[in-house]
Structures are given as C-alpha cells and as structure tokens.
Coordinates of N, CA and C in Angstrom, one line a residue:
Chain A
X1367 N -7.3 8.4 9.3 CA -8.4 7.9 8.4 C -8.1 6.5 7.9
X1368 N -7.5 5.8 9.0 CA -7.3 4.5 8.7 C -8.4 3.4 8.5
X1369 N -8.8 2.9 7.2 CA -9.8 1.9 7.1 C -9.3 0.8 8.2
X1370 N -10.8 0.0 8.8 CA -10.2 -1.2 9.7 C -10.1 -2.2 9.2
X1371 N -9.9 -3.4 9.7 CA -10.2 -3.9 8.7 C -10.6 -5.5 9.4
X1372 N -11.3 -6.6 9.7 CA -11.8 -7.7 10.2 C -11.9 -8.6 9.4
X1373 N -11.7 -10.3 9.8 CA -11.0 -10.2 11.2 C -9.1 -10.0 10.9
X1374 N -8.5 -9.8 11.9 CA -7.6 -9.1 11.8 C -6.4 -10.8 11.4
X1375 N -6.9 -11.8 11.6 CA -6.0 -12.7 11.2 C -6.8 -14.0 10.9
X1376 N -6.9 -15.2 10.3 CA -7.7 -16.0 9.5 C -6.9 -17.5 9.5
X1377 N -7.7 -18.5 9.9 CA -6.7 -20.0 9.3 C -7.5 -20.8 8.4
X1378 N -7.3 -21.0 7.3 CA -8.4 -21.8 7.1 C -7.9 -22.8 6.1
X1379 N -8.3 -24.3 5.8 CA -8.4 -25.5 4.9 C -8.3 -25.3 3.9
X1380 N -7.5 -25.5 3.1 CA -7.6 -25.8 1.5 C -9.2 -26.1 1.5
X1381 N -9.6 -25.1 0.5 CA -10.9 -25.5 0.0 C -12.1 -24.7 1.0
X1382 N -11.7 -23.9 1.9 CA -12.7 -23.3 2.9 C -13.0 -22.0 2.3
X1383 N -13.7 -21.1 2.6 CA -14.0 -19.8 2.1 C -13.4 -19.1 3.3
X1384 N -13.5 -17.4 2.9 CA -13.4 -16.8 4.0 C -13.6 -15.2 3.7
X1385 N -14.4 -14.6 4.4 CA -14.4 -13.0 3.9 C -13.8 -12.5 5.6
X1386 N -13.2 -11.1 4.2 CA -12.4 -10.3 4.9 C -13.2 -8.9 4.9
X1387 N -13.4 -8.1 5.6 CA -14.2 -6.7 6.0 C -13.1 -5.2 6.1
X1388 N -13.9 -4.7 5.5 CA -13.3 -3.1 5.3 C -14.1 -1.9 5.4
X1389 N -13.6 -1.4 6.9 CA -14.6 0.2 7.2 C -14.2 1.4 7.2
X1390 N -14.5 2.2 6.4 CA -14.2 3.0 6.6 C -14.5 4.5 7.1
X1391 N -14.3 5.4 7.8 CA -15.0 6.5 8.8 C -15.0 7.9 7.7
X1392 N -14.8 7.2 6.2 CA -15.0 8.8 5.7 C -15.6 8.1 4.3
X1393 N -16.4 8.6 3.6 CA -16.8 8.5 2.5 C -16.0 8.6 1.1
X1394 N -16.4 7.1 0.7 CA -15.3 6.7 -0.2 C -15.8 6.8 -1.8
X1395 N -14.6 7.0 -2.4 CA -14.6 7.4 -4.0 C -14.7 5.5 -4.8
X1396 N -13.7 5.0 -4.5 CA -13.5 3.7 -4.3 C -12.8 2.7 -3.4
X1397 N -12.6 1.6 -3.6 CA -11.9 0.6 -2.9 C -11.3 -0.2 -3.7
X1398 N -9.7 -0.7 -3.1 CA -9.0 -1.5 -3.5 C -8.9 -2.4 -2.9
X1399 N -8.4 -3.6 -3.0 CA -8.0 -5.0 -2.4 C -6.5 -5.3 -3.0
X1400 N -6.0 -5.2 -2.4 CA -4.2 -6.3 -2.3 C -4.1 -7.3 -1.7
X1401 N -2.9 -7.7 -2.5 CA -2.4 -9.2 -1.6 C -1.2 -9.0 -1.1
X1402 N -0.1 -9.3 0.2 CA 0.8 -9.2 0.2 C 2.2 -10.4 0.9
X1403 N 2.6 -10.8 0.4 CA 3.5 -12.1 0.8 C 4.5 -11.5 1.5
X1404 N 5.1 -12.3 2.2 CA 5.9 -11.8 3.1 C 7.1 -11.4 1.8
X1405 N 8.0 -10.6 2.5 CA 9.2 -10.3 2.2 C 8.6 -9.4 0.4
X1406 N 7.5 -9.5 0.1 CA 7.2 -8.7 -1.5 C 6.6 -7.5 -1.3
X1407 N 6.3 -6.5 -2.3 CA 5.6 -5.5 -2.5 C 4.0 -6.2 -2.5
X1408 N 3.2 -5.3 -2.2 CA 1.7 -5.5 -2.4 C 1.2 -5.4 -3.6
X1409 N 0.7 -6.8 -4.3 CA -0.5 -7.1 -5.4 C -1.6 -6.6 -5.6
X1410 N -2.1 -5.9 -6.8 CA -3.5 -5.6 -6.8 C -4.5 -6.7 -7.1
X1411 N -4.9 -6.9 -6.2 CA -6.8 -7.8 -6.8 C -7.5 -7.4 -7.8
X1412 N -8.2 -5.7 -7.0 CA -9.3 -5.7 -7.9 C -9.8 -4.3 -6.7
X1413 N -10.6 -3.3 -8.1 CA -10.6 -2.3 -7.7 C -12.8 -1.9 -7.6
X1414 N -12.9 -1.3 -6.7 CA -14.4 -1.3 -7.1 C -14.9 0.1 -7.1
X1415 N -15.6 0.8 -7.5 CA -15.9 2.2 -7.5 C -16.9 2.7 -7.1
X1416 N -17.4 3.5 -6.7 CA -18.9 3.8 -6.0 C -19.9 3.5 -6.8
X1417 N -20.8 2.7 -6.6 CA -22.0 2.3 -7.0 C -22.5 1.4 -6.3
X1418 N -21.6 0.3 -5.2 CA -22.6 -0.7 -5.2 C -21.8 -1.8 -5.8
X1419 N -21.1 -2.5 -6.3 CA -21.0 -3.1 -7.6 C -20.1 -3.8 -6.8
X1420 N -20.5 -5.2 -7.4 CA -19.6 -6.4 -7.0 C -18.8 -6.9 -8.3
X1421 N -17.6 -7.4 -7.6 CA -16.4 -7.7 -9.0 C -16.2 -9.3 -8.9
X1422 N -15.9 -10.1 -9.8 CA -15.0 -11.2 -9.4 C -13.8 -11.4 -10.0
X1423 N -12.9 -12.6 -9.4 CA -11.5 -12.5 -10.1 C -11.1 -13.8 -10.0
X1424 N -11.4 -14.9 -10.5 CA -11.6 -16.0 -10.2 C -12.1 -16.6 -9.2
X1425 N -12.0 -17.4 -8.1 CA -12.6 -17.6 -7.3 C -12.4 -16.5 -5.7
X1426 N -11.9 -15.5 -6.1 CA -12.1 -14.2 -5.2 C -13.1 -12.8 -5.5
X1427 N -13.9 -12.7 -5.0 CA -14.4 -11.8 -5.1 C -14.7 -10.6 -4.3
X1428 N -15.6 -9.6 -4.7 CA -15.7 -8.4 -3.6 C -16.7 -7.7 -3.7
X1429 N -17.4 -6.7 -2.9 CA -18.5 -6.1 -2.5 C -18.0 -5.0 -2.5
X1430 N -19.1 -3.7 -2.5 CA -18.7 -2.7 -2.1 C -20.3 -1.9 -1.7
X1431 N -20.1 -1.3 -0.3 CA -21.4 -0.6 0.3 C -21.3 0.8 0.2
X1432 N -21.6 1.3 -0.6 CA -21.0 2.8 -0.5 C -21.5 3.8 0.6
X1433 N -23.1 3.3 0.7 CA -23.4 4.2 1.9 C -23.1 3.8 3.3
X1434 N -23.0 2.5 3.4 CA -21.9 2.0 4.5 C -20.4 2.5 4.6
X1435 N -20.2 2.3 3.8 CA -18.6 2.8 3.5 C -18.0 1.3 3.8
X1436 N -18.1 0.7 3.5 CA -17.7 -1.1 4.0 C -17.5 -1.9 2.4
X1437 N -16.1 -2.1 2.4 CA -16.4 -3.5 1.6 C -15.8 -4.5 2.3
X1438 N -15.9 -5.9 1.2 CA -15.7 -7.2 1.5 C -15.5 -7.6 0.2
X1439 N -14.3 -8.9 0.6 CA -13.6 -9.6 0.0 C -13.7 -11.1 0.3
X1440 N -14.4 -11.7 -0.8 CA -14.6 -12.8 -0.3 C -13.9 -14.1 -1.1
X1441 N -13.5 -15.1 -0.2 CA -12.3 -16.0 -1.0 C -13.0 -17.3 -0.9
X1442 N -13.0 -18.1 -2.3 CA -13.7 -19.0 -1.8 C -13.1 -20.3 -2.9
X1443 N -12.9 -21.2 -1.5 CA -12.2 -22.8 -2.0 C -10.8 -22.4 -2.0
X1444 N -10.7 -21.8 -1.6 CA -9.3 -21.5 -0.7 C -7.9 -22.1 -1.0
X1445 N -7.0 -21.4 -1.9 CA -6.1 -22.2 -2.3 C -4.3 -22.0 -1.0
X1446 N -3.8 -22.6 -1.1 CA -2.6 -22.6 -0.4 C -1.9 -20.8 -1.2
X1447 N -2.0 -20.6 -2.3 CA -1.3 -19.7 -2.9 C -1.8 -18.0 -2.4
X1448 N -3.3 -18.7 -2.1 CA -3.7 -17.3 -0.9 C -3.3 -17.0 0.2
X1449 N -2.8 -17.6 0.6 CA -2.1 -17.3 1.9 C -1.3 -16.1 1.7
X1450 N -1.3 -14.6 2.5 CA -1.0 -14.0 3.0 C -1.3 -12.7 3.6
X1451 N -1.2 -11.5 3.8 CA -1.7 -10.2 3.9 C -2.5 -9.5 2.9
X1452 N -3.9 -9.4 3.5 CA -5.0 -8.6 2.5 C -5.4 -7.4 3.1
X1453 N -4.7 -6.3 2.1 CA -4.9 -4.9 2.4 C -6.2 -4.4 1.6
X1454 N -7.4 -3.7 2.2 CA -8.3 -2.7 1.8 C -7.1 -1.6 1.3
X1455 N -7.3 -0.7 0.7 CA -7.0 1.0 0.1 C -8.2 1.5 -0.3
X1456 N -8.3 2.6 0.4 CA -9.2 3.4 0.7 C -8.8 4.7 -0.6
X1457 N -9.8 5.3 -1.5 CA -9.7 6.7 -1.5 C -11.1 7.3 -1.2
X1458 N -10.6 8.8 -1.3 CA -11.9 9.6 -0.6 C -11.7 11.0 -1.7
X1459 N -11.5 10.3 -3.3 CA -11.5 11.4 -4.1 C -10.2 12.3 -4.3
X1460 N -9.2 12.1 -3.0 CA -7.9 12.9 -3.3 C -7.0 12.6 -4.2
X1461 N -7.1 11.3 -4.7 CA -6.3 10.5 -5.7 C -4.8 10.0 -4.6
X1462 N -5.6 9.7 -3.6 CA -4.2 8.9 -2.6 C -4.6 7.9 -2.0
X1463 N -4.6 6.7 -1.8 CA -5.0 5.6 -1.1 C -4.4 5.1 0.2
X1464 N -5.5 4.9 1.0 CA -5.0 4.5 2.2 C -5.0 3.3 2.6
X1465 N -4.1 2.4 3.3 CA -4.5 1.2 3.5 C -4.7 0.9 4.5
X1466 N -5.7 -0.1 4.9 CA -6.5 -0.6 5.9 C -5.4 -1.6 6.6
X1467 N -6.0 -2.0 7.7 CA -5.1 -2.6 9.1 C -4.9 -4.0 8.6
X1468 N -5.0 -4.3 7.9 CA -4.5 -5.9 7.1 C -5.4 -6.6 7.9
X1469 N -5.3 -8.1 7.1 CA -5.9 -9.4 7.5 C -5.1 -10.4 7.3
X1470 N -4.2 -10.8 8.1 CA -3.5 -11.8 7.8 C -4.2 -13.8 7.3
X1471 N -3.9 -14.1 6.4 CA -4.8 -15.2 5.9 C -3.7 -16.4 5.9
X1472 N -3.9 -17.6 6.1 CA -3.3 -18.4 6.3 C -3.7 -19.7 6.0
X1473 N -3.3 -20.4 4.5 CA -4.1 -21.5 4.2 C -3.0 -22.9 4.7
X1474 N -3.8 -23.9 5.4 CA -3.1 -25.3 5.3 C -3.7 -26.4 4.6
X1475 N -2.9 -27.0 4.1 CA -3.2 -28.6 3.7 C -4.4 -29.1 4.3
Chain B
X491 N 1.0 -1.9 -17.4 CA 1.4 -1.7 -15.7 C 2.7 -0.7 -15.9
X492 N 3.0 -0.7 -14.6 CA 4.0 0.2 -14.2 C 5.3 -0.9 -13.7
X493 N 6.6 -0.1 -14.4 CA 7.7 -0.7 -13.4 C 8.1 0.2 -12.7
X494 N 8.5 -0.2 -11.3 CA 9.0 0.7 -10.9 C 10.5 0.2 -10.3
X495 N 11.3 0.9 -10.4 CA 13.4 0.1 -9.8 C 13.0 1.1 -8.7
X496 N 13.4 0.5 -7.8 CA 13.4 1.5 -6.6 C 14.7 0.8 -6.0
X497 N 15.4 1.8 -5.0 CA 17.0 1.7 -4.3 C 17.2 2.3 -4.0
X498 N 18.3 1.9 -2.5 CA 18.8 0.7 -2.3 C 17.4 -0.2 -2.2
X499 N 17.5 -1.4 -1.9 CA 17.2 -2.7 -1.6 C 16.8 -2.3 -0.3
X500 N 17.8 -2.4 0.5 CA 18.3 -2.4 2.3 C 19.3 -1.7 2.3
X501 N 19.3 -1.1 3.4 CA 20.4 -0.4 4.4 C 20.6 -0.7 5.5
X502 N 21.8 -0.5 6.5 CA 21.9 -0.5 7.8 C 23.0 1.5 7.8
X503 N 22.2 1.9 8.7 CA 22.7 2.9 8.6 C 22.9 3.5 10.3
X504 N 23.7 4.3 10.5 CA 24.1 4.5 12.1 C 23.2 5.6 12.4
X505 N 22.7 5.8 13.8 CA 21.6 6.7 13.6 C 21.9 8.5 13.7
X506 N 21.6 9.2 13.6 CA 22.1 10.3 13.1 C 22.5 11.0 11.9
X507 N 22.1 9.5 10.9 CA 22.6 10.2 9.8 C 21.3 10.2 8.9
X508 N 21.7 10.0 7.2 CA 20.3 10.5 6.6 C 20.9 9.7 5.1
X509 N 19.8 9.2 4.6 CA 19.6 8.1 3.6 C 18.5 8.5 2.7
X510 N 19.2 8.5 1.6 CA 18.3 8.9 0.3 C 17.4 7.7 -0.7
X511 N 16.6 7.8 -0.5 CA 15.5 6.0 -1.4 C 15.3 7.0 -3.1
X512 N 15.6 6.3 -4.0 CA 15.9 6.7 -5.1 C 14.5 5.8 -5.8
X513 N 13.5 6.1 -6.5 CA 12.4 5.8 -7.2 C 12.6 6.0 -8.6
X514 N 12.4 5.3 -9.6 CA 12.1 5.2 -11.0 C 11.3 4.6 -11.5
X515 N 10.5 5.3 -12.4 CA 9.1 4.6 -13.0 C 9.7 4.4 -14.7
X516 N 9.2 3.7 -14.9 CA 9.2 3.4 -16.8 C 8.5 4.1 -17.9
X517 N 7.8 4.8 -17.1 CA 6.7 5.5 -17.5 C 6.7 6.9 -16.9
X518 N 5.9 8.3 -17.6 CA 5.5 9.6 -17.0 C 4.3 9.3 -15.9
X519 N 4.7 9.9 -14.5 CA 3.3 9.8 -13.6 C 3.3 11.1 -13.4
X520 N 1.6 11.5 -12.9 CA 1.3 12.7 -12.3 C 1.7 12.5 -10.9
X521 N 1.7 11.9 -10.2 CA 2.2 11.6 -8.7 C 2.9 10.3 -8.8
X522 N 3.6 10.7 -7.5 CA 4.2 9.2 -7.0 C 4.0 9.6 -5.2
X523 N 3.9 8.1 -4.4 CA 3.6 8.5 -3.3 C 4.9 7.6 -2.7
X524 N 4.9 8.1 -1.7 CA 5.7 7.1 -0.7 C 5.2 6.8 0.8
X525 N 5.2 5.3 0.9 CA 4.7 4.5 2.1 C 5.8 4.2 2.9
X526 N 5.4 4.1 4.1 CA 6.2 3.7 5.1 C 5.2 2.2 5.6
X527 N 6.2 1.2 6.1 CA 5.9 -0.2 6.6 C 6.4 -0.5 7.4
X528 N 6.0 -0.4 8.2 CA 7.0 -0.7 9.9 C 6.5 -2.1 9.8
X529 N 7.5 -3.3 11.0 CA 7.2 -4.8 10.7 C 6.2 -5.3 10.5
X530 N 5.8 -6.2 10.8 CA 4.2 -6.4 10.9 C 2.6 -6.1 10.6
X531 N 2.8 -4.3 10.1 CA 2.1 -3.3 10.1 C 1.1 -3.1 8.7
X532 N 0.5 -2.5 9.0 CA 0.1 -2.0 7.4 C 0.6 -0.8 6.5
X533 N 1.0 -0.3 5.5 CA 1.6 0.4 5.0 C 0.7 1.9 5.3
X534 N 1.6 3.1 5.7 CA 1.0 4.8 6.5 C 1.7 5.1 4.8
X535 N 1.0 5.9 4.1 CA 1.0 7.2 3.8 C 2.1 8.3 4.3
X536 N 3.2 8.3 3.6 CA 4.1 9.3 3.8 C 3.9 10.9 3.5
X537 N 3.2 10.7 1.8 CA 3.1 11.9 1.1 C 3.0 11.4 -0.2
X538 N 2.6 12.5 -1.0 CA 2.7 12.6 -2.6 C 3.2 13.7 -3.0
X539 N 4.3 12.9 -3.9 CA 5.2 13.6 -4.6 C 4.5 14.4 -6.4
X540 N 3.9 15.7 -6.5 CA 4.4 15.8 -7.4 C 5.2 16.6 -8.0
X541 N 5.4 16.5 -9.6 CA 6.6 17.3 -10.4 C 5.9 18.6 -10.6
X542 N 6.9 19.6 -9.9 CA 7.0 20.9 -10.4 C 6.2 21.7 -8.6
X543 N 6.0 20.7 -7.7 CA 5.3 21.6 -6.9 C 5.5 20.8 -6.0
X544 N 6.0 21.0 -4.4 CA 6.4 21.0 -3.2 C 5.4 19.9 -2.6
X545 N 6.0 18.5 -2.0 CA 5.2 17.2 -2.0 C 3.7 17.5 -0.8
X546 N 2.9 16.8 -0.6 CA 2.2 17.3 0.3 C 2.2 16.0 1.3
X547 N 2.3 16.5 2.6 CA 2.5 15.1 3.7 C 1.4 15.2 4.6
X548 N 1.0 13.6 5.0 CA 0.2 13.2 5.9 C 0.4 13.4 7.3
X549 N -0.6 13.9 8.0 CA -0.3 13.6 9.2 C 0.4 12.7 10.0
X550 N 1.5 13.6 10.8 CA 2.7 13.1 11.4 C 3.8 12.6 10.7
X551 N 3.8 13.2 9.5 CA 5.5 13.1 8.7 C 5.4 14.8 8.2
X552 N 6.9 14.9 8.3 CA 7.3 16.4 7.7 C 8.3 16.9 6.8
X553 N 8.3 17.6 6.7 CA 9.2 17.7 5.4 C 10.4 17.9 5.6
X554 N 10.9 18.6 6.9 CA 12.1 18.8 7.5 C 12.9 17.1 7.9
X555 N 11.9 15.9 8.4 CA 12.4 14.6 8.5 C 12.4 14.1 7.1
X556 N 11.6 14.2 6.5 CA 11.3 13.2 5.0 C 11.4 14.3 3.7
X557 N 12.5 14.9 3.2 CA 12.2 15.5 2.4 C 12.2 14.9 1.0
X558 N 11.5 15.5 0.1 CA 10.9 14.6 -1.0 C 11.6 15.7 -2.5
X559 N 12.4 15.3 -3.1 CA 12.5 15.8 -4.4 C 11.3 15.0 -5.8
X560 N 11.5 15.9 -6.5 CA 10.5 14.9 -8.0 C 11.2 16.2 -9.0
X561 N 12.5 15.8 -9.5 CA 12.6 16.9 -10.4 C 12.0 16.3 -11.9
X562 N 11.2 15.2 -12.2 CA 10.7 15.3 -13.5 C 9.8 13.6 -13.0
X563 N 9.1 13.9 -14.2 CA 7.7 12.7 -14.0 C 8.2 11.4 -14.5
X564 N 9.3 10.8 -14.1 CA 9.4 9.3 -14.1 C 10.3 9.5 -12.8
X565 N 10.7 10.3 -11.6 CA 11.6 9.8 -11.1 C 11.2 11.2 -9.3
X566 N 11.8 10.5 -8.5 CA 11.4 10.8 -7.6 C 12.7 10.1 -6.1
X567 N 12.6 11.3 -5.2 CA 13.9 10.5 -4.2 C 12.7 11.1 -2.7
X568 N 13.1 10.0 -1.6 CA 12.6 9.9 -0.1 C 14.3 10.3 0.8
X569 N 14.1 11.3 1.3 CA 15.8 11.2 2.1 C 14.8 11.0 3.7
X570 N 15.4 10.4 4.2 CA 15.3 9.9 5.6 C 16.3 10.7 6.9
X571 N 16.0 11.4 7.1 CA 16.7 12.8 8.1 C 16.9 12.3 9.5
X572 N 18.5 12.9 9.7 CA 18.5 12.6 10.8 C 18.1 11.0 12.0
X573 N 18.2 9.7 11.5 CA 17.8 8.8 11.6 C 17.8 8.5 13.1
X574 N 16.6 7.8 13.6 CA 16.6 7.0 14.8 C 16.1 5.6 14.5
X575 N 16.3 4.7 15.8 CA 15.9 3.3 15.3 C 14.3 3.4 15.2
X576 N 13.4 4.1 15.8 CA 12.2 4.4 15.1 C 12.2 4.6 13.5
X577 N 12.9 5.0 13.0 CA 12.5 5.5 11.8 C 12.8 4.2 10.9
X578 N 13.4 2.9 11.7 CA 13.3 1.3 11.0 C 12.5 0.6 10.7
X579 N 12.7 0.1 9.2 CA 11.2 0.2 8.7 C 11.1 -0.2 6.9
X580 N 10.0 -0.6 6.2 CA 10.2 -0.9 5.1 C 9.9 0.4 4.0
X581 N 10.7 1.0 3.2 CA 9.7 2.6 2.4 C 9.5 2.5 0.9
X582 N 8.3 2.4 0.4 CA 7.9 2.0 -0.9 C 7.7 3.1 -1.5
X583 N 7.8 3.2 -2.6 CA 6.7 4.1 -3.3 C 6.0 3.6 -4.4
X584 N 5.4 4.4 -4.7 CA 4.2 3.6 -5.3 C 3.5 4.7 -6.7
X585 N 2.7 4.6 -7.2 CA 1.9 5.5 -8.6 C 1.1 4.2 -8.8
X586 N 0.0 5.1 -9.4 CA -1.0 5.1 -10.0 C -1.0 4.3 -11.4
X587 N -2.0 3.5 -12.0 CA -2.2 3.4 -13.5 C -2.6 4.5 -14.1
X588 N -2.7 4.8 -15.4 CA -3.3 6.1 -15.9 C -4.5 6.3 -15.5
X589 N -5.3 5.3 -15.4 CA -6.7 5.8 -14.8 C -7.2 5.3 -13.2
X590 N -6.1 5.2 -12.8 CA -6.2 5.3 -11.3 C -7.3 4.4 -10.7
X591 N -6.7 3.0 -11.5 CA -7.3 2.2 -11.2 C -6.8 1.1 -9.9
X592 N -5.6 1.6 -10.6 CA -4.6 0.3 -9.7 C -3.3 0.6 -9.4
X593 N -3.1 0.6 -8.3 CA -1.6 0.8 -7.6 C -0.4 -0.2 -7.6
X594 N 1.2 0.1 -8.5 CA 1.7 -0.2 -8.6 C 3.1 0.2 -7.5
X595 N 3.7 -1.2 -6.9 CA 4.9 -0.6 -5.7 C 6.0 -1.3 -6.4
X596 N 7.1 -0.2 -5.9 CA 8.2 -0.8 -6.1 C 9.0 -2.0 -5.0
X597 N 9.7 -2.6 -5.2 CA 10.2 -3.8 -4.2 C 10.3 -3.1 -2.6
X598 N 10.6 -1.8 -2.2 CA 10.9 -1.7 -0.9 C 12.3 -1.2 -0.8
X599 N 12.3 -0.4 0.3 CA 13.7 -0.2 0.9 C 13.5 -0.7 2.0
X600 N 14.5 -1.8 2.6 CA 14.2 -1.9 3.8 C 15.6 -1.2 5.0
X601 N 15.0 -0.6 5.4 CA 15.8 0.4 6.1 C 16.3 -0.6 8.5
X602 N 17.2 -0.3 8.0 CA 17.3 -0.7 9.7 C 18.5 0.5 10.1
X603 N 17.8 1.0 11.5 CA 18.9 1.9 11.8 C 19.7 1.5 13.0
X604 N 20.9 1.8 13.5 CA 21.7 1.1 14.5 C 21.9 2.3 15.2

C-alpha cells in the first residue's frame, strides 16, 4: 500500500517552482509531506486531513484530493535549502503512516 | 515536539548474529513505530510497537526476524535476528504528536552487515 509518488526525481533553478504528486490505491484519513537530507532523519512540512483543504508553509505549499486519493506539494521560488528527498505519508485511519516512493529535488544556483 | 535518542548510531556487525536498536522518547507515547530504509529507498513500515500488547507487523517482517519489546511508554527496543547483508540498511523509529498530527524520527541506526 505504497503511495507513488511523481516525478520521481526533479532539477530545478533557484527561483523555479516545482510540484511533487502523491497516489494513493486506498482511501486516505490524511496526508503528510517530509523533507529529507541526506545522511538526517525525515522533517515534517505539513499535514492535511480529509476535506479537500489546501495548507501553506511559506512559500511551500499542498493540496489534497480526497476522492482522488492524490495530493500535491507544491514549491515555489525555489530555494537551494530545498533541496532534498520529499516523502508523501499516507494514513488510512490505522494511526500508522506510510511513505510514498520519494521525489528526489535538487536546487542549483 | 518529541525527542527521540535512539542507539547505536551505526553498527557493523558479522552476519549471523543479532543487534538490538534501543529507542527513547522524552515523552509517554501510545505507539512507537519502526522503519526500515534501505539506501536510496523510501522508508517500509516495520511495525508498531505498543505498551502492554504484542507489536503488530507489516507485511513481510516477522516477529521471529524483528522482535520488538516496549516494556513502558517512553521506551521501546528493534533486535535484528540472525543478520544477513540484506538486512543492511538504515532503522528509525518514529511516534506520533499527541494529536497525530505529525511524525517525529529519531537520528537512525545505520546498520551494515559483513
């Protein structure tokens, strides 16, 4: 019941946008978003819950489709400090989260 | 937030044998879970530990390979059974905020087996 997650790797400019996609094949309670740098534990973003409801967090934000079962994370003006692994976590009500297939992000100068 | 000390750090361990990952929270949780992170990968769902009742595990981990103690609600151990270089790999665990809003990990064990 692994969320997928697209596209699976990202390059982009200081200052570019970029969304990241998350599906999932079971019906979801809510969605998480992390960040993950190499060699660290995974950061929470920002959590969204079934309704529909879009969050922001400075200039990142996120979606959530509940009857799709899809959200999206979207990054925009793109700083060097984004750069890394963005995990979806999935729950489906059990109080356990699963995490989606990463999106590796990669900002340059 | 949550702290969590988690240890060892890293291991290198010879394969055959079995290595215990030691978890502490700062705080009482109703669960703690533990992840597995092979290189590159995204973090699988080991199981959830809770206190007072026998952990429950995800498909394709067992309790015979990963057995899971939680003798009280700040603290929790992963033993790694019988080791192969398959089982090399990064193992977190992790809990919840009170309102299960937000997942907190501890630094990792990064495990390599020889």
């Amino acid at each position: 019941q692994q969320p997928v997650q697209s596209p699976q790797a990202v390059i982009l400019r200081e200052g570019e946008d970029a969304v990241i996609n998350c599906s999932s094949s079971k019906a979801l309670y809510s969605v998480h978003w992390y960040r993950q740098k190499h060699g660290e534990a995974p950061v929470f973003l920002m959590i969204l819950l079934k309704g529909g409801e879009q969050k922001g967090h400075e200039k990142i934000s996120a979606s959530f489709n509940e009857k799709k079962q899809q959200s999206s994370l979207y990054l925009t003006a793109s700083q060097l400090s984004y750069s890394g692994t963005y995990f979806c976590g999935t729950e489906t009500g059990a109080n356990n989260l699963f995490f989606g297939t990463g999106t590796r992000l990669t900002v340059i100068p | 937030s949550a702290v969590i000390s988690q240890k060892p750090s890293r291991d290198i361990c010879q394969r055959g044998t079995s290595l215990t990952i030691q978890c502490q929270v700062d705080s009482q949780v109703t669960m703690m879970f533990w992840y597995r992170q092979q290189p590159g990968q995204s973090l699988t769902l080991i199981a959830t530990a809770n206190q007072g009742s026998e952990a429950t595990y995800e498909s394709g981990f067992v309790i015979d390979k990963f057995p899971i103690s939680r003798p009280n609600l700040t603290f929790s151990t992963l033993t790694v059974s019988n080791m192969s270089p398959e089982d090399s790999s990064i193992y977190l665990c992790s809990v919840f905020s009170p309102m299960n809003t937000e997942a907190f990990f501890g630094q990792g064990t990064r495990l390599t087996v020889v």
